Amino acid sequence: MTRWTGFLAIVAEHGGDEAATQVALRAGGTELKLSARPNSRLAQMVGAEAARRIVDALGTEKVTIPMATLRGQRGRQRAAAEMMAKGASHSQIALAVDVHERTVRRVREKVRKSAAEGLPLFDRD
């Protein structure tokens, strides 16, 4: 069973789970005009090839992207972990993902603990 429903399930089917994740994270709660043009918002989020497959399946229409659970606290923590892995400072992360620096430190500890135990940082369910 897929974790995606509705529009995001279609994105995952035609563009992959990472594409659905990116759309949910970067556009959740907004309207998006579907376009396969290389400079389109969709193509910038998921890549030109995935955007073409999604547009082939859905056409060029305006869609409302659901918020998904990725945009809540868990989404902010995931984004903080990704920025941390790229070397961003705690203050840069806190400002970018809208959390306190204490939260960034907690995420860092969670990342370290998960790595030490060989467990994934976030469940995919």
Backbone as ProteinMPNN parsed JSONL, in Angstrom:
{"seq_chain_A": "MTRWTGFLAIVAEHGGDEAATQVALRAGGTELKLSARPNSRLAQMVGAEAARRIVDALGTEKVTIPMATLRGQRGRQRAAAEMMAKGASHSQIALAVDVHERTVRRVREKVRKSAAEGLPLFDRD", "coords_chain_A": {"N_chain_A": [[0.838, -1.191, 0.0], [0.56, 2.195, -0.845], [1.887, 5.238, 0.506], [0.878, 7.568, -0.346], [-1.893, 9.548, -1.427], [-4.577, 10.481, -3.649], [-3.788, 13.285, -5.654], [-0.997, 13.31, -5.073], [-0.417, 10.598, -5.102], [-0.642, 10.041, -7.794], [1.458, 11.58, -8.766], [3.578, 10.191, -7.535], [3.3, 7.701, -8.796], [3.921, 8.279, -11.489], [6.175, 9.862, -11.406], [7.743, 9.004, -9.329], [8.506, 8.207, -5.844], [10.226, 10.08, -4.634], [9.733, 12.354, -6.139], [7.045, 12.857, -5.464], [7.419, 13.392, -2.769], [9.004, 15.73, -2.887], [7.21, 17.502, -4.165], [5.159, 17.611, -2.247], [6.569, 18.656, -0.044], [7.592, 21.123, -1.014], [5.486, 22.424, -2.244], [3.141, 21.92, -0.955], [-0.142, 22.682, 0.062], [-0.558, 24.713, -1.691], [-1.544, 26.089, -4.916], [-0.824, 24.733, -8.114], [0.215, 25.149, -11.373], [0.329, 22.798, -13.774], [3.045, 21.969, -15.788], [5.315, 20.903, -18.246], [7.482, 22.255, -19.102], [11.002, 22.932, -19.052], [11.762, 25.0, -17.315], [9.66, 25.246, -15.606], [7.774, 25.392, -12.531], [7.075, 22.869, -11.537], [8.916, 21.18, -12.896], [11.274, 22.159, -11.816], [11.029, 21.237, -9.239], [10.85, 18.414, -9.449], [12.381, 17.525, -11.546], [13.003, 17.509, -15.084], [12.296, 15.253, -16.693], [10.628, 13.663, -15.015], [8.618, 15.555, -14.599], [7.586, 15.757, -17.192], [6.469, 13.175, -17.507], [4.488, 13.251, -15.511], [2.851, 15.361, -16.385], [2.077, 14.287, -18.837], [0.385, 12.311, -17.888], [-1.58, 13.739, -16.481], [-2.169, 16.12, -17.778], [-2.131, 19.666, -18.622], [-3.054, 21.322, -16.211], [-4.42, 23.277, -13.507], [-3.68, 22.461, -10.244], [-4.489, 21.673, -6.833], [-2.275, 21.274, -4.29], [-2.1, 18.903, -1.767], [-1.543, 19.396, 1.757], [-0.185, 17.377, 3.188], [1.555, 15.264, 5.554], [4.159, 15.898, 5.599], [4.756, 18.563, 5.781], [4.463, 19.426, 8.349], [5.662, 19.467, 11.78], [7.309, 17.229, 11.709], [8.133, 17.297, 9.068], [9.601, 19.663, 9.059], [11.677, 18.903, 10.747], [12.82, 16.867, 9.222], [13.697, 18.367, 7.014], [15.549, 19.974, 8.334], [17.44, 18.044, 9.081], [18.34, 17.27, 6.548], [19.517, 19.66, 5.653], [21.493, 19.875, 7.559], [23.107, 17.712, 6.91], [24.209, 18.727, 4.64], [25.906, 20.575, 5.595], [25.038, 23.026, 6.683], [24.809, 25.736, 9.036], [23.641, 25.795, 12.477], [22.092, 28.093, 12.999], [21.445, 28.939, 10.394], [19.891, 26.776, 9.561], [17.787, 26.847, 11.436], [16.542, 29.291, 10.787], [15.822, 28.803, 8.115], [14.042, 26.589, 8.156], [12.168, 27.278, 9.955], [12.29, 26.775, 12.806], [13.365, 26.576, 16.247], [16.755, 27.045, 17.359], [17.325, 25.221, 19.361], [15.718, 23.066, 18.656], [17.028, 22.294, 16.343], [19.418, 21.366, 17.435], [18.4, 19.178, 18.829], [17.514, 17.603, 16.714], [19.983, 17.073, 15.536], [21.113, 15.419, 17.509], [19.32, 13.298, 17.358], [19.867, 12.407, 14.772], [22.522, 11.557, 15.087], [22.173, 9.483, 16.983], [20.496, 7.723, 15.561], [22.198, 7.051, 13.447], [24.262, 5.785, 14.838], [22.936, 3.565, 15.798], [22.224, 2.357, 13.516], [19.745, 2.773, 12.372], [16.933, 4.046, 10.456], [16.421, 7.572, 10.202], [13.875, 8.771, 10.025], [10.66, 7.347, 9.987], [9.066, 5.834, 7.154], [6.381, 5.55, 7.001]], "CA_chain_A": [[0.0, 0.0, 0.0], [1.328, 3.429, -0.948], [1.598, 6.233, 1.545], [0.324, 8.733, -1.017], [-3.273, 9.47, -1.897], [-5.0, 11.547, -4.545], [-2.829, 13.865, -6.594], [0.374, 12.895, -4.769], [-0.281, 9.211, -5.547], [-0.409, 10.108, -9.245], [2.83, 12.069, -8.913], [4.466, 9.088, -7.178], [3.196, 6.666, -9.826], [4.531, 8.689, -12.752], [7.455, 10.533, -11.206], [8.484, 8.361, -8.249], [8.258, 8.659, -4.471], [10.987, 11.3, -4.348], [9.009, 13.456, -6.782], [5.881, 13.152, -4.622], [7.939, 14.013, -1.547], [9.408, 17.102, -3.203], [6.014, 18.303, -4.427], [4.483, 17.825, -0.962], [7.387, 19.537, 0.795], [7.838, 22.443, -1.579], [4.294, 23.085, -2.768], [1.958, 21.519, -0.195], [-1.003, 23.767, 0.498], [-0.623, 25.755, -2.722], [-2.012, 25.673, -6.234], [0.29, 24.586, -9.028], [-0.131, 24.961, -12.781], [1.192, 21.741, -14.289], [3.725, 22.252, -17.044], [6.529, 20.109, -18.411], [8.597, 23.105, -19.554], [12.156, 22.744, -18.175], [11.864, 26.052, -16.299], [8.412, 25.312, -14.836], [7.895, 25.128, -11.099], [7.042, 21.416, -11.364], [10.196, 20.63, -13.351], [12.304, 22.55, -10.851], [10.865, 20.403, -8.048], [10.96, 16.962, -9.662], [13.21, 17.229, -12.707], [12.288, 17.672, -16.356], [11.738, 13.984, -17.162], [9.486, 13.318, -14.158], [7.558, 16.528, -14.888], [6.972, 15.376, -18.464], [5.617, 12.0, -17.274], [3.331, 13.676, -14.705], [1.988, 16.156, -17.266], [1.488, 13.342, -19.797], [-0.69, 11.591, -17.205], [-2.619, 14.626, -15.941], [-2.439, 17.287, -18.604], [-1.672, 20.956, -18.104], [-4.148, 21.915, -15.456], [-4.062, 23.829, -12.209], [-4.05, 21.52, -9.192], [-4.227, 22.06, -5.45], [-1.405, 20.278, -3.678], [-2.452, 18.729, -0.359], [-0.493, 19.747, 2.699], [0.537, 16.161, 3.572], [2.178, 15.345, 6.879], [5.552, 16.303, 5.441], [4.935, 19.987, 6.016], [4.329, 19.707, 9.775], [6.886, 19.439, 12.57], [8.158, 16.16, 11.204], [8.724, 17.79, 7.833], [10.637, 20.648, 9.399], [12.814, 18.153, 11.285], [13.458, 16.19, 8.093], [14.408, 19.395, 6.255], [16.705, 20.359, 9.147], [18.436, 16.967, 8.962], [18.916, 17.34, 5.206], [20.41, 20.818, 5.611], [22.62, 19.542, 8.417], [23.967, 16.825, 6.133], [24.888, 19.55, 3.624], [26.852, 21.446, 6.272], [24.495, 24.321, 7.109], [24.95, 26.023, 10.467], [22.395, 25.698, 13.249], [21.265, 29.291, 12.815], [20.914, 28.9, 9.031], [18.829, 25.767, 9.54], [16.661, 27.345, 12.227], [15.861, 30.321, 10.002], [15.279, 28.259, 6.875], [12.931, 25.648, 8.342], [11.234, 27.868, 10.913], [12.331, 26.137, 14.12], [14.336, 27.153, 17.167], [18.051, 26.371, 17.32], [17.253, 24.05, 20.257], [15.165, 21.973, 17.864], [18.101, 21.852, 15.449], [20.327, 20.55, 18.251], [17.712, 17.903, 19.098], [17.556, 16.83, 15.466], [21.366, 16.6, 15.404], [21.271, 14.269, 18.407], [18.519, 12.216, 16.788], [20.625, 11.911, 13.627], [23.674, 10.808, 15.616], [21.686, 8.254, 17.614], [20.027, 6.835, 14.496], [23.363, 6.556, 12.715], [24.987, 4.857, 15.717], [22.145, 2.347, 15.942], [21.959, 1.818, 12.188], [18.313, 2.878, 12.101], [16.573, 5.235, 9.677], [16.081, 8.734, 11.022], [12.43, 8.981, 10.004], [9.881, 6.26, 9.406], [8.461, 6.203, 5.881], [4.932, 5.351, 7.1]], "C_chain_A": [[0.876, 1.245, 0.0], [0.955, 4.392, 0.171], [0.946, 7.472, 0.965], [-1.124, 8.481, -1.403], [-3.521, 10.611, -2.87], [-3.917, 11.991, -5.506], [-1.403, 13.378, -6.337], [0.619, 11.437, -5.138], [-0.002, 9.164, -7.047], [1.014, 10.594, -9.515], [3.814, 10.938, -8.613], [4.464, 8.002, -8.252], [3.977, 7.032, -11.084], [5.901, 9.35, -12.589], [8.311, 9.926, -10.115], [8.171, 8.964, -6.887], [8.995, 9.949, -4.14], [10.306, 12.515, -4.964], [7.803, 13.851, -5.938], [6.316, 13.838, -3.335], [8.298, 15.469, -1.797], [8.209, 18.006, -3.449], [5.302, 18.611, -3.113], [5.25, 18.82, -0.098], [7.426, 20.972, 0.28], [6.592, 23.168, -2.052], [3.028, 22.724, -2.009], [1.168, 22.722, 0.294], [-1.124, 24.897, -0.513], [-1.249, 25.191, -3.992], [-0.817, 25.674, -7.173], [-0.244, 24.363, -10.433], [0.851, 23.934, -13.334], [1.752, 22.116, -15.648], [4.991, 21.421, -17.088], [7.696, 20.945, -18.932], [9.767, 22.967, -18.574], [12.284, 23.798, -17.076], [10.6, 26.173, -15.453], [8.675, 24.978, -13.371], [7.924, 23.621, -10.836], [8.383, 20.795, -11.75], [11.328, 20.986, -12.392], [12.234, 21.689, -9.597], [11.234, 18.948, -8.29], [11.894, 16.569, -10.796], [12.367, 17.221, -13.975], [11.622, 16.38, -16.816], [10.521, 13.568, -16.334], [8.325, 14.275, -14.419], [6.835, 16.173, -16.184], [6.032, 14.185, -18.275], [4.354, 12.366, -16.494], [2.349, 14.446, -15.572], [1.351, 15.266, -18.331], [0.293, 12.623, -19.173], [-1.861, 12.498, -16.844], [-3.016, 15.778, -16.855], [-1.935, 18.555, -17.941], [-2.842, 21.65, -17.435], [-3.61, 22.51, -14.168], [-4.558, 22.852, -11.153], [-3.75, 22.126, -7.826], [-3.44, 20.94, -4.806], [-1.804, 20.132, -2.215], [-1.261, 19.04, 0.541], [0.384, 18.547, 3.032], [1.179, 16.347, 4.948], [3.61, 15.83, 6.799], [5.789, 17.763, 5.775], [4.819, 20.364, 7.483], [5.677, 19.679, 10.476], [7.847, 18.378, 12.059], [8.845, 16.585, 9.896], [9.821, 18.806, 8.084], [11.88, 19.939, 9.936], [13.566, 17.438, 10.168], [14.274, 17.199, 7.266], [15.653, 19.854, 7.013], [17.807, 19.312, 9.028], [19.116, 17.004, 7.594], [19.889, 18.509, 5.09], [21.663, 20.555, 6.432], [23.624, 18.683, 7.652], [24.743, 17.595, 5.069], [25.814, 20.582, 4.248], [26.344, 22.806, 6.708], [24.673, 24.494, 8.617], [23.599, 25.913, 11.164], [21.505, 26.912, 13.039], [20.683, 29.35, 11.408], [19.74, 27.934, 8.944], [17.594, 26.286, 10.258], [15.856, 28.385, 11.446], [15.167, 29.735, 8.782], [14.055, 27.38, 7.082], [11.961, 26.08, 9.429], [11.117, 27.069, 12.209], [13.353, 26.872, 14.97], [15.647, 26.391, 17.042], [18.092, 25.172, 18.269], [16.724, 22.839, 19.502], [16.218, 21.421, 16.919], [19.083, 20.974, 16.221], [19.694, 19.192, 18.57], [17.724, 17.01, 17.862], [18.955, 16.266, 15.265], [21.596, 15.373, 16.281], [20.489, 13.056, 17.899], [19.246, 11.58, 15.603], [21.797, 11.056, 14.104], [23.241, 9.474, 16.205], [21.232, 7.255, 16.56], [21.192, 6.227, 13.732], [24.113, 5.519, 13.547], [24.259, 3.519, 15.836], [21.826, 1.705, 14.599], [20.492, 1.842, 11.811], [18.035, 4.087, 11.216], [16.162, 6.365, 10.612], [14.583, 8.93, 11.134], [11.773, 7.76, 9.404], [9.27, 6.74, 8.11], [6.955, 6.051, 5.927], [4.238, 6.582, 7.587]], "O_chain_A": [[1.833, 1.332, 0.77], [-0.154, 4.353, 0.704], [0.503, 8.343, 1.714], [-1.525, 7.349, -1.671], [-2.768, 11.585, -2.91], [-3.218, 11.169, -6.098], [-0.679, 13.066, -7.282], [1.749, 11.07, -5.458], [0.786, 8.339, -7.51], [1.694, 10.07, -10.398], [4.779, 10.746, -9.353], [5.514, 7.446, -8.577], [4.628, 6.173, -11.678], [6.691, 9.389, -13.532], [9.481, 10.282, -9.978], [7.645, 10.072, -6.783], [8.459, 10.815, -3.448], [10.305, 13.592, -4.369], [7.56, 15.037, -5.716], [5.652, 14.762, -2.865], [7.939, 16.344, -1.009], [8.189, 19.149, -2.993], [4.887, 19.748, -2.887], [4.659, 19.716, 0.505], [7.304, 21.921, 1.055], [6.616, 24.384, -2.245], [1.944, 23.174, -2.378], [1.727, 23.659, 0.865], [-1.728, 25.929, -0.221], [-1.454, 23.985, -4.124], [0.087, 26.502, -7.051], [-1.07, 23.477, -10.65], [2.059, 24.171, -13.359], [1.017, 22.53, -16.545], [5.665, 21.256, -16.071], [8.778, 20.412, -19.176], [9.537, 22.891, -17.368], [12.853, 23.522, -16.019], [10.479, 27.108, -14.661], [9.681, 24.355, -13.031], [8.705, 23.149, -10.01], [8.923, 19.975, -11.009], [12.242, 20.187, -12.187], [13.256, 21.436, -8.959], [11.861, 18.315, -7.441], [12.167, 15.383, -10.982], [11.166, 16.958, -13.936], [10.485, 16.415, -17.286], [9.499, 13.166, -16.89], [7.171, 13.849, -14.456], [5.611, 16.277, -16.264], [4.926, 14.177, -18.815], [3.273, 11.852, -16.783], [1.143, 14.211, -15.502], [0.192, 15.477, -18.689], [-0.698, 12.356, -19.853], [-3.014, 12.069, -16.896], [-4.099, 16.343, -16.705], [-1.384, 18.523, -16.84], [-3.529, 22.468, -18.046], [-2.464, 22.263, -13.793], [-5.724, 22.458, -11.165], [-2.872, 22.978, -7.686], [-3.885, 19.793, -4.778], [-1.846, 21.125, -1.489], [-0.109, 18.95, 0.116], [1.6, 18.699, 3.147], [1.319, 17.471, 5.431], [4.216, 16.143, 7.824], [6.927, 18.157, 6.028], [5.055, 21.52, 7.834], [6.717, 19.849, 9.839], [9.055, 18.604, 11.987], [10.009, 16.258, 9.665], [10.846, 18.809, 7.403], [13.005, 20.327, 9.62], [14.797, 17.404, 10.162], [15.403, 16.912, 6.87], [16.695, 20.097, 6.405], [18.98, 19.659, 8.889], [20.325, 16.795, 7.492], [20.96, 18.372, 4.499], [22.762, 20.96, 6.051], [24.833, 18.899, 7.735], [25.815, 17.162, 4.645], [26.436, 21.373, 3.539], [27.145, 23.668, 7.07], [24.685, 23.52, 9.37], [22.55, 25.937, 10.521], [20.288, 26.773, 12.913], [19.538, 29.769, 11.238], [18.719, 28.238, 8.327], [16.481, 26.178, 9.744], [14.626, 28.352, 11.449], [14.049, 30.129, 8.452], [13.126, 27.415, 6.276], [11.043, 25.34, 9.783], [10.021, 26.731, 12.656], [14.116, 27.694, 14.464], [15.652, 25.221, 16.66], [18.814, 24.208, 18.014], [17.213, 21.723, 19.68], [16.294, 20.209, 16.714], [19.529, 19.947, 15.71], [20.383, 18.173, 18.578], [17.923, 15.8, 17.964], [19.106, 15.11, 14.869], [22.207, 14.399, 15.841], [20.956, 11.922, 18.004], [19.24, 10.359, 15.448], [22.032, 9.965, 13.585], [23.873, 8.448, 15.954], [21.548, 6.068, 16.652], [21.182, 5.04, 13.407], [24.547, 4.493, 13.023], [24.891, 2.47, 15.958], [21.226, 0.631, 14.547], [20.042, 1.02, 11.013], [18.805, 5.048, 11.218], [15.618, 6.124, 11.69], [14.072, 9.222, 12.215], [12.267, 7.198, 8.426], [8.981, 7.928, 7.967], [6.292, 6.402, 4.951], [3.015, 6.587, 7.728]]}, "name": "protein", "num_of_chains": 1, "seq": "MTRWTGFLAIVAEHGGDEAATQVALRAGGTELKLSARPNSRLAQMVGAEAARRIVDALGTEKVTIPMATLRGQRGRQRAAAEMMAKGASHSQIALAVDVHERTVRRVREKVRKSAAEGLPLFDRD"}
